PDB file of C-alpha atoms in Angstrom:
ATOM      1  CA  GLU A1408      20.105  -2.173  -5.295  1.00 87.00           C
ATOM      2  CA  ALA A1409      17.113   0.166  -5.172  1.00 85.00           C
ATOM      3  CA  GLN A1410      15.237  -0.452  -1.969  1.00 95.00           C
ATOM      4  CA  VAL A1411      13.269   0.753   1.020  1.00 98.00           C
ATOM      5  CA  THR A1412      14.580  -0.481   4.344  1.00 98.00           C
ATOM      6  CA  GLN A1413      12.858  -0.544   7.709  1.00 98.00           C
ATOM      7  CA  ASN A1414      14.193  -1.260  11.160  1.00 98.00           C
ATOM      8  CA  PRO A1415      13.487  -3.081  13.301  1.00 98.00           C
ATOM      9  CA  ARG A1416      11.637  -5.825  11.448  1.00 98.00           C
ATOM     10  CA  TYR A1417      10.090  -7.191  14.638  1.00 98.00           C
ATOM     11  CA  LEU A1418       9.481  -5.411  17.904  1.00 97.00           C
ATOM     12  CA  ILE A1419       7.718  -6.374  21.112  1.00 97.00           C
ATOM     13  CA  THR A1420       7.330  -3.562  23.588  1.00 97.00           C
ATOM     14  CA  VAL A1421       5.227  -2.475  26.527  1.00 97.00           C
ATOM     15  CA  THR A1422       2.541   0.169  26.778  1.00 97.00           C
ATOM     16  CA  GLY A1423       3.908   3.671  27.112  1.00 97.00           C
ATOM     17  CA  LYS A1424       7.508   3.018  26.113  1.00 97.00           C
ATOM     18  CA  LYS A1425       8.440   5.406  23.306  1.00 97.00           C
ATOM     19  CA  LEU A1426       9.738   3.790  20.153  1.00 98.00           C
ATOM     20  CA  THR A1427      10.906   4.774  16.673  1.00 98.00           C
ATOM     21  CA  VAL A1428      10.698   2.721  13.509  1.00 98.00           C
ATOM     22  CA  THR A1429      13.162   3.894  10.907  1.00 98.00           C
ATOM     23  CA  CYS A1430      12.578   3.978   7.166  1.00 98.00           C
ATOM     24  CA  SER A1431      15.160   4.778   4.532  1.00 98.00           C
ATOM     25  CA  GLN A1432      15.098   4.753   0.728  1.00 98.00           C
ATOM     26  CA  ASN A1433      17.994   5.001  -1.708  1.00 96.00           C
ATOM     27  CA  MET A1434      15.990   5.922  -4.817  1.00 95.00           C
ATOM     28  CA  ASN A1435      15.916   9.701  -4.304  1.00 95.00           C
ATOM     29  CA  HIS A1436      12.112   9.565  -4.116  1.00 96.00           C
ATOM     30  CA  GLU A1437      10.271  12.720  -3.126  1.00 94.00           C
ATOM     31  CA  TYR A1438       7.257  11.022  -1.604  1.00 95.00           C
ATOM     32  CA  MET A1439       7.254   8.745   1.417  1.00 97.00           C
ATOM     33  CA  SER A1440       4.445   7.231   3.426  1.00 97.00           C
ATOM     34  CA  TRP A1441       3.650   5.059   6.419  1.00 98.00           C
ATOM     35  CA  TYR A1442       0.872   2.471   6.528  1.00 98.00           C
ATOM     36  CA  ARG A1443      -0.453   0.014   9.019  1.00 98.00           C
ATOM     37  CA  GLN A1444      -2.062  -3.245   7.958  1.00 97.00           C
ATOM     38  CA  ASP A1445      -4.592  -5.058  10.108  1.00 95.00           C
ATOM     39  CA  PRO A1446      -6.656  -8.161   9.280  1.00 89.00           C
ATOM     40  CA  GLY A1447      -9.902  -7.239   7.586  1.00 84.00           C
ATOM     41  CA  LEU A1448      -8.990  -3.545   7.421  1.00 87.00           C
ATOM     42  CA  GLY A1449      -6.276  -3.616   4.799  1.00 88.00           C
ATOM     43  CA  LEU A1450      -3.580  -0.998   4.458  1.00 95.00           C
ATOM     44  CA  ARG A1451      -4.369   2.347   6.051  1.00 97.00           C
ATOM     45  CA  GLN A1452      -2.222   5.402   5.563  1.00 96.00           C
ATOM     46  CA  ILE A1453      -0.872   6.957   8.760  1.00 97.00           C
ATOM     47  CA  TYR A1454       1.217   9.885   7.502  1.00 96.00           C
ATOM     48  CA  TYR A1455       2.834  10.882   4.274  1.00 95.00           C
ATOM     49  CA  SER A1456       5.483  13.323   3.162  1.00 95.00           C
ATOM     50  CA  MET A1457       5.746  15.020  -0.203  1.00 93.00           C
ATOM     51  CA  ASN A1458       9.197  16.465   0.417  1.00 93.00           C
ATOM     52  CA  VAL A1459      11.698  17.374   3.095  1.00 95.00           C
ATOM     53  CA  GLU A1460       9.969  19.147   5.988  1.00 94.00           C
ATOM     54  CA  VAL A1461       6.547  18.596   4.359  1.00 94.00           C
ATOM     55  CA  THR A1462       4.344  16.045   6.092  1.00 95.00           C
ATOM     56  CA  ASP A1463       0.607  15.492   6.277  1.00 94.00           C
ATOM     57  CA  LYS A1464      -1.869  13.215   7.983  1.00 93.00           C
ATOM     58  CA  GLY A1465      -3.285  10.135   6.391  1.00 93.00           C
ATOM     59  CA  ASP A1466      -6.430   8.432   7.603  1.00 92.00           C
ATOM     60  CA  VAL A1467      -5.183   7.081  10.949  1.00 96.00           C
ATOM     61  CA  PRO A1468      -2.587   9.541  12.353  1.00 97.00           C
ATOM     62  CA  GLU A1469      -3.645   9.447  16.027  1.00 97.00           C
ATOM     63  CA  GLY A1470      -0.873   8.230  18.303  1.00 98.00           C
ATOM     64  CA  TYR A1471       1.877   8.633  15.705  1.00 98.00           C
ATOM     65  CA  LYS A1472       4.415  11.274  14.756  1.00 98.00           C
ATOM     66  CA  VAL A1473       6.723  11.557  11.795  1.00 98.00           C
ATOM     67  CA  SER A1474       9.529  13.788  10.627  1.00 97.00           C
ATOM     68  CA  ARG A1475      11.267  14.320   7.296  1.00 97.00           C
ATOM     69  CA  LYS A1476      14.552  16.085   7.903  1.00 97.00           C
ATOM     70  CA  GLU A1477      16.351  14.351   5.048  1.00 97.00           C
ATOM     71  CA  LYS A1478      14.991  13.164   1.739  1.00 97.00           C
ATOM     72  CA  ARG A1479      15.967   9.538   2.268  1.00 97.00           C
ATOM     73  CA  ASN A1480      14.642   9.053   5.830  1.00 98.00           C
ATOM     74  CA  PHE A1481      11.115   9.070   7.219  1.00 98.00           C
ATOM     75  CA  PRO A1482      10.969   7.722  10.785  1.00 98.00           C
ATOM     76  CA  LEU A1483       7.710   6.794  12.501  1.00 98.00           C
ATOM     77  CA  ILE A1484       7.525   7.675  16.178  1.00 98.00           C
ATOM     78  CA  LEU A1485       5.138   6.230  18.741  1.00 98.00           C
ATOM     79  CA  GLU A1486       5.457   8.473  21.793  1.00 96.00           C
ATOM     80  CA  SER A1487       3.310   6.307  24.064  1.00 97.00           C
ATOM     81  CA  PRO A1488       2.415   3.035  22.344  1.00 98.00           C
ATOM     82  CA  SER A1489      -0.811   1.288  23.244  1.00 98.00           C
ATOM     83  CA  PRO A1490      -2.015  -2.271  22.518  1.00 98.00           C
ATOM     84  CA  ASN A1491      -4.292  -1.027  19.717  1.00 97.00           C
ATOM     85  CA  GLN A1492      -1.153  -0.015  17.819  1.00 98.00           C
ATOM     86  CA  THR A1493      -0.148  -3.656  17.529  1.00 98.00           C
ATOM     87  CA  SER A1494       0.031  -4.074  13.780  1.00 98.00           C
ATOM     88  CA  LEU A1495       2.153  -4.669  10.696  1.00 98.00           C
ATOM     89  CA  TYR A1496       3.702  -1.398   9.531  1.00 98.00           C
ATOM     90  CA  PHE A1497       4.949  -0.600   6.049  1.00 98.00           C
ATOM     91  CA  CYS A1498       6.946   2.331   4.809  1.00 98.00           C
ATOM     92  CA  ALA A1499       6.745   3.223   1.119  1.00 98.00           C
ATOM     93  CA  SER A1500       8.352   5.695  -1.238  1.00 97.00           C
ATOM     94  CA  SER A1501       7.396   7.038  -4.634  1.00 94.00           C
ATOM     95  CA  ILE A1502       8.577   9.410  -7.300  1.00 89.00           C
ATOM     96  CA  ARG A1503       6.393  12.450  -7.708  1.00 84.00           C
ATOM     97  CA  ASP A1504       5.411  11.893 -11.328  1.00 81.00           C
ATOM     98  CA  THR A1505       3.927   8.418 -11.128  1.00 85.00           C
ATOM     99  CA  ARG A1506       3.085   7.997  -7.449  1.00 89.00           C
ATOM    100  CA  GLU A1507       3.832   4.286  -7.878  1.00 93.00           C
ATOM    101  CA  GLN A1508       4.873   3.134  -4.456  1.00 95.00           C
ATOM    102  CA  TYR A1509       7.743   0.894  -3.433  1.00 97.00           C
ATOM    103  CA  PHE A1510       7.323  -0.725  -0.050  1.00 98.00           C
ATOM    104  CA  GLY A1511       9.745  -1.698   2.656  1.00 98.00           C
ATOM    105  CA  PRO A1512       9.678  -5.243   4.075  1.00 98.00           C
ATOM    106  CA  GLY A1513       7.451  -4.328   7.007  1.00 98.00           C
ATOM    107  CA  THR A1514       7.795  -4.045  10.775  1.00 98.00           C
ATOM    108  CA  ARG A1515       5.696  -6.285  12.957  1.00 98.00           C
ATOM    109  CA  LEU A1516       4.987  -4.436  16.197  1.00 98.00           C
ATOM    110  CA  THR A1517       3.414  -5.945  19.285  1.00 98.00           C
ATOM    111  CA  VAL A1518       2.493  -3.706  22.221  1.00 98.00           C
ATOM    112  CA  THR A1519       1.623  -5.533  25.444  1.00 97.00           C
TER     113      THR A1519
ATOM    114  CA  ARG B 844     -19.488   2.245   3.143  1.00 78.00           C
ATOM    115  CA  LYS B 845     -15.741   2.025   2.586  1.00 86.00           C
ATOM    116  CA  GLU B 846     -14.166   4.502   0.177  1.00 90.00           C
ATOM    117  CA  VAL B 847     -12.496   1.685  -1.768  1.00 94.00           C
ATOM    118  CA  GLU B 848     -14.119  -1.745  -1.853  1.00 95.00           C
ATOM    119  CA  GLN B 849     -13.006  -5.090  -3.174  1.00 94.00           C
ATOM    120  CA  ASP B 850     -14.539  -8.536  -3.097  1.00 88.00           C
ATOM    121  CA  PRO B 851     -12.391 -10.302  -0.484  1.00 86.00           C
ATOM    122  CA  GLY B 852     -12.752 -13.672  -2.198  1.00 89.00           C
ATOM    123  CA  PRO B 853     -11.107 -16.065  -2.016  1.00 94.00           C
ATOM    124  CA  PHE B 854     -11.163 -16.858  -5.697  1.00 96.00           C
ATOM    125  CA  ASN B 855     -10.177 -20.464  -6.302  1.00 97.00           C
ATOM    126  CA  VAL B 856      -9.331 -21.103  -9.953  1.00 97.00           C
ATOM    127  CA  PRO B 857      -7.539 -23.841 -11.908  1.00 98.00           C
ATOM    128  CA  GLU B 858      -4.318 -23.171 -13.740  1.00 98.00           C
ATOM    129  CA  GLY B 859      -4.959 -21.637 -17.129  1.00 98.00           C
ATOM    130  CA  ALA B 860      -8.200 -19.946 -16.094  1.00 98.00           C
ATOM    131  CA  THR B 861      -9.034 -16.303 -16.656  1.00 98.00           C
ATOM    132  CA  VAL B 862      -9.990 -14.398 -13.538  1.00 97.00           C
ATOM    133  CA  ALA B 863     -11.235 -10.848 -13.078  1.00 96.00           C
ATOM    134  CA  PHE B 864     -11.249  -8.614 -10.022  1.00 94.00           C
ATOM    135  CA  ASN B 865     -13.179  -5.424  -9.552  1.00 95.00           C
ATOM    136  CA  CYS B 866     -12.547  -2.534  -7.227  1.00 96.00           C
ATOM    137  CA  THR B 867     -15.049   0.268  -6.665  1.00 96.00           C
ATOM    138  CA  TYR B 868     -14.274   3.715  -5.288  1.00 94.00           C
ATOM    139  CA  SER B 869     -16.685   6.286  -3.967  1.00 92.00           C
ATOM    140  CA  ASN B 870     -14.730   9.562  -4.223  1.00 87.00           C
ATOM    141  CA  SER B 871     -15.262  10.985  -7.691  1.00 85.00           C
ATOM    142  CA  ALA B 872     -12.230  13.268  -7.191  1.00 85.00           C
ATOM    143  CA  SER B 873      -9.921  10.259  -7.208  1.00 87.00           C
ATOM    144  CA  GLN B 874      -7.192  10.724  -9.786  1.00 85.00           C
ATOM    145  CA  SER B 875      -4.745   7.858  -9.892  1.00 90.00           C
ATOM    146  CA  PHE B 876      -5.317   4.130  -9.648  1.00 94.00           C
ATOM    147  CA  PHE B 877      -3.072   1.142  -9.092  1.00 96.00           C
ATOM    148  CA  TRP B 878      -3.039  -2.598  -8.605  1.00 97.00           C
ATOM    149  CA  TYR B 879      -0.582  -4.140  -6.139  1.00 98.00           C
ATOM    150  CA  ARG B 880       0.161  -7.752  -5.386  1.00 98.00           C
ATOM    151  CA  GLN B 881       0.893  -8.960  -1.860  1.00 97.00           C
ATOM    152  CA  ASP B 882       2.204 -12.382  -0.952  1.00 97.00           C
ATOM    153  CA  CYS B 883       1.499 -13.699   2.525  1.00 92.00           C
ATOM    154  CA  ARG B 884       3.231 -11.618   5.209  1.00 82.00           C
ATOM    155  CA  LYS B 885       5.282  -9.754   2.609  1.00 95.00           C
ATOM    156  CA  GLU B 886       5.248  -6.180   1.386  1.00 97.00           C
ATOM    157  CA  PRO B 887       2.880  -5.106  -1.398  1.00 98.00           C
ATOM    158  CA  LYS B 888       4.502  -4.840  -4.807  1.00 97.00           C
ATOM    159  CA  LEU B 889       3.280  -2.696  -7.652  1.00 96.00           C
ATOM    160  CA  LEU B 890       1.632  -4.762 -10.368  1.00 97.00           C
ATOM    161  CA  MET B 891       0.502  -1.953 -12.627  1.00 96.00           C
ATOM    162  CA  SER B 892      -0.872   1.535 -12.775  1.00 94.00           C
ATOM    163  CA  VAL B 893      -4.315   1.886 -14.307  1.00 94.00           C
ATOM    164  CA  TYR B 894      -4.785   4.394 -17.109  1.00 87.00           C
ATOM    165  CA  SER B 895      -7.985   5.805 -18.526  1.00 86.00           C
ATOM    166  CA  SER B 896      -7.371   4.094 -21.834  1.00 87.00           C
ATOM    167  CA  GLY B 897      -6.739   0.745 -20.172  1.00 88.00           C
ATOM    168  CA  ASN B 898      -3.379  -0.960 -20.158  1.00 92.00           C
ATOM    169  CA  GLU B 899      -1.938  -4.407 -20.576  1.00 95.00           C
ATOM    170  CA  ASP B 900       1.222  -6.064 -19.302  1.00 94.00           C
ATOM    171  CA  GLY B 901       1.596  -9.606 -20.540  1.00 97.00           C
ATOM    172  CA  ARG B 902      -1.219 -11.679 -19.053  1.00 98.00           C
ATOM    173  CA  PHE B 903      -2.531  -8.770 -16.994  1.00 98.00           C
ATOM    174  CA  THR B 904      -4.997  -6.157 -18.194  1.00 97.00           C
ATOM    175  CA  ALA B 905      -6.245  -3.218 -16.143  1.00 97.00           C
ATOM    176  CA  GLN B 906      -9.241  -1.061 -16.954  1.00 96.00           C
ATOM    177  CA  LEU B 907     -10.679   2.118 -15.470  1.00 95.00           C
ATOM    178  CA  ASN B 908     -14.334   3.090 -15.691  1.00 94.00           C
ATOM    179  CA  ARG B 909     -14.675   6.617 -14.337  1.00 92.00           C
ATOM    180  CA  ALA B 910     -18.404   6.853 -15.004  1.00 93.00           C
ATOM    181  CA  SER B 911     -19.153   3.825 -12.822  1.00 93.00           C
ATOM    182  CA  GLN B 912     -16.176   4.465 -10.535  1.00 94.00           C
ATOM    183  CA  TYR B 913     -14.461   1.140 -10.677  1.00 93.00           C
ATOM    184  CA  ILE B 914     -11.208  -0.371 -11.811  1.00 96.00           C
ATOM    185  CA  SER B 915     -10.683  -3.950 -12.896  1.00 96.00           C
ATOM    186  CA  LEU B 916      -7.841  -6.396 -13.231  1.00 97.00           C
ATOM    187  CA  LEU B 917      -7.981  -9.346 -15.615  1.00 97.00           C
ATOM    188  CA  ILE B 918      -5.502 -12.188 -15.347  1.00 98.00           C
ATOM    189  CA  ARG B 919      -5.368 -14.554 -18.295  1.00 98.00           C
ATOM    190  CA  ASP B 920      -3.840 -18.038 -18.321  1.00 98.00           C
ATOM    191  CA  SER B 921      -3.453 -18.114 -14.528  1.00 98.00           C
ATOM    192  CA  LYS B 922      -0.275 -19.632 -13.111  1.00 98.00           C
ATOM    193  CA  LEU B 923       0.301 -21.204  -9.717  1.00 98.00           C
ATOM    194  CA  SER B 924       2.626 -18.293  -8.996  1.00 97.00           C
ATOM    195  CA  ASP B 925      -0.269 -15.832  -9.387  1.00 98.00           C
ATOM    196  CA  SER B 926      -1.652 -17.001  -6.033  1.00 98.00           C
ATOM    197  CA  ALA B 927      -1.562 -13.897  -3.841  1.00 97.00           C
ATOM    198  CA  THR B 928      -3.716 -11.072  -2.544  1.00 96.00           C
ATOM    199  CA  TYR B 929      -4.441  -8.310  -5.045  1.00 97.00           C
ATOM    200  CA  LEU B 930      -4.879  -4.805  -3.663  1.00 97.00           C
ATOM    201  CA  CYS B 931      -6.312  -1.846  -5.484  1.00 97.00           C
ATOM    202  CA  ALA B 932      -5.158   1.628  -4.501  1.00 96.00           C
ATOM    203  CA  VAL B 933      -6.667   5.015  -5.217  1.00 95.00           C
ATOM    204  CA  LEU B 934      -5.108   8.449  -4.857  1.00 91.00           C
ATOM    205  CA  ARG B 935      -7.671  10.941  -3.735  1.00 83.00           C
ATOM    206  CA  ALA B 936      -6.622  14.062  -5.570  1.00 72.00           C
ATOM    207  CA  THR B 937      -4.224  15.393  -8.141  1.00 61.00           C
ATOM    208  CA  GLY B 938      -0.975  16.630  -6.690  1.00 59.00           C
ATOM    209  CA  GLY B 939      -1.450  14.907  -3.377  1.00 71.00           C
ATOM    210  CA  PHE B 940      -0.407  11.585  -1.953  1.00 82.00           C
ATOM    211  CA  LYS B 941      -3.348  10.588   0.189  1.00 89.00           C
ATOM    212  CA  THR B 942      -3.813   6.955  -0.739  1.00 91.00           C
ATOM    213  CA  ILE B 943      -6.651   4.591   0.015  1.00 94.00           C
ATOM    214  CA  PHE B 944      -6.187   0.860  -0.385  1.00 96.00           C
ATOM    215  CA  GLY B 945      -8.861  -1.739  -0.753  1.00 95.00           C
ATOM    216  CA  ALA B 946      -8.748  -4.627   1.711  1.00 93.00           C
ATOM    217  CA  GLY B 947      -7.604  -6.979  -1.041  1.00 95.00           C
ATOM    218  CA  THR B 948      -8.867  -9.958  -2.992  1.00 95.00           C
ATOM    219  CA  ARG B 949      -7.313 -13.329  -2.290  1.00 96.00           C
ATOM    220  CA  LEU B 950      -6.548 -15.565  -5.281  1.00 97.00           C
ATOM    221  CA  PHE B 951      -5.648 -19.246  -5.140  1.00 97.00           C
ATOM    222  CA  VAL B 952      -4.590 -20.889  -8.381  1.00 98.00           C
ATOM    223  CA  LYS B 953      -4.632 -24.678  -8.206  1.00 97.00           C
ATOM    224  CA  ALA B 954      -2.953 -27.282 -10.376  1.00 95.00           C
TER     225      ALA B 954
END
């Protein structure tokens, strides 16, 4: 089954404790992206990648890191999480030609 | 002003009604346009891409007006199962992947 998977689905952590949210897709998509979704603000792009080893900032990259060492994986790293990073996070992938995005199920992160 | 704006609604319509959503964008360099559907607490799912010539998929019709910088989504013969939030998405430039989403329009279809 073609899909985008994210882990963990739910995470409660404390300020400053480094964490990684994994994202994997099995559709051989070139493009991958991370978003956060907050009430009233909608989906905002954090980082995106157009191919292996090619990443670029979205609109809200501060406090996040990403890497794209393999085509299928695009982890999101929070080196020192803060309460304002409490949010619902989505990973998405897309083929280059259409840029139609397929989303993972989401990760609900709470930073206390 | 937000780069992509949608009426947040909610739109409350009876089954069988026709409902239209608009989405305006401010960056004239925007190249690709999409409508996504999001059910409560779930991931967004692609509804349709929006082409310059307009496109239709069953009860759904999408239009693009580049001169006025808006896209629209028309849903005919609304079903209860159409109740969801509808998100428009805009890609800023050809060849890139920088994507801006609208905050979404909430639709409730009632029996």
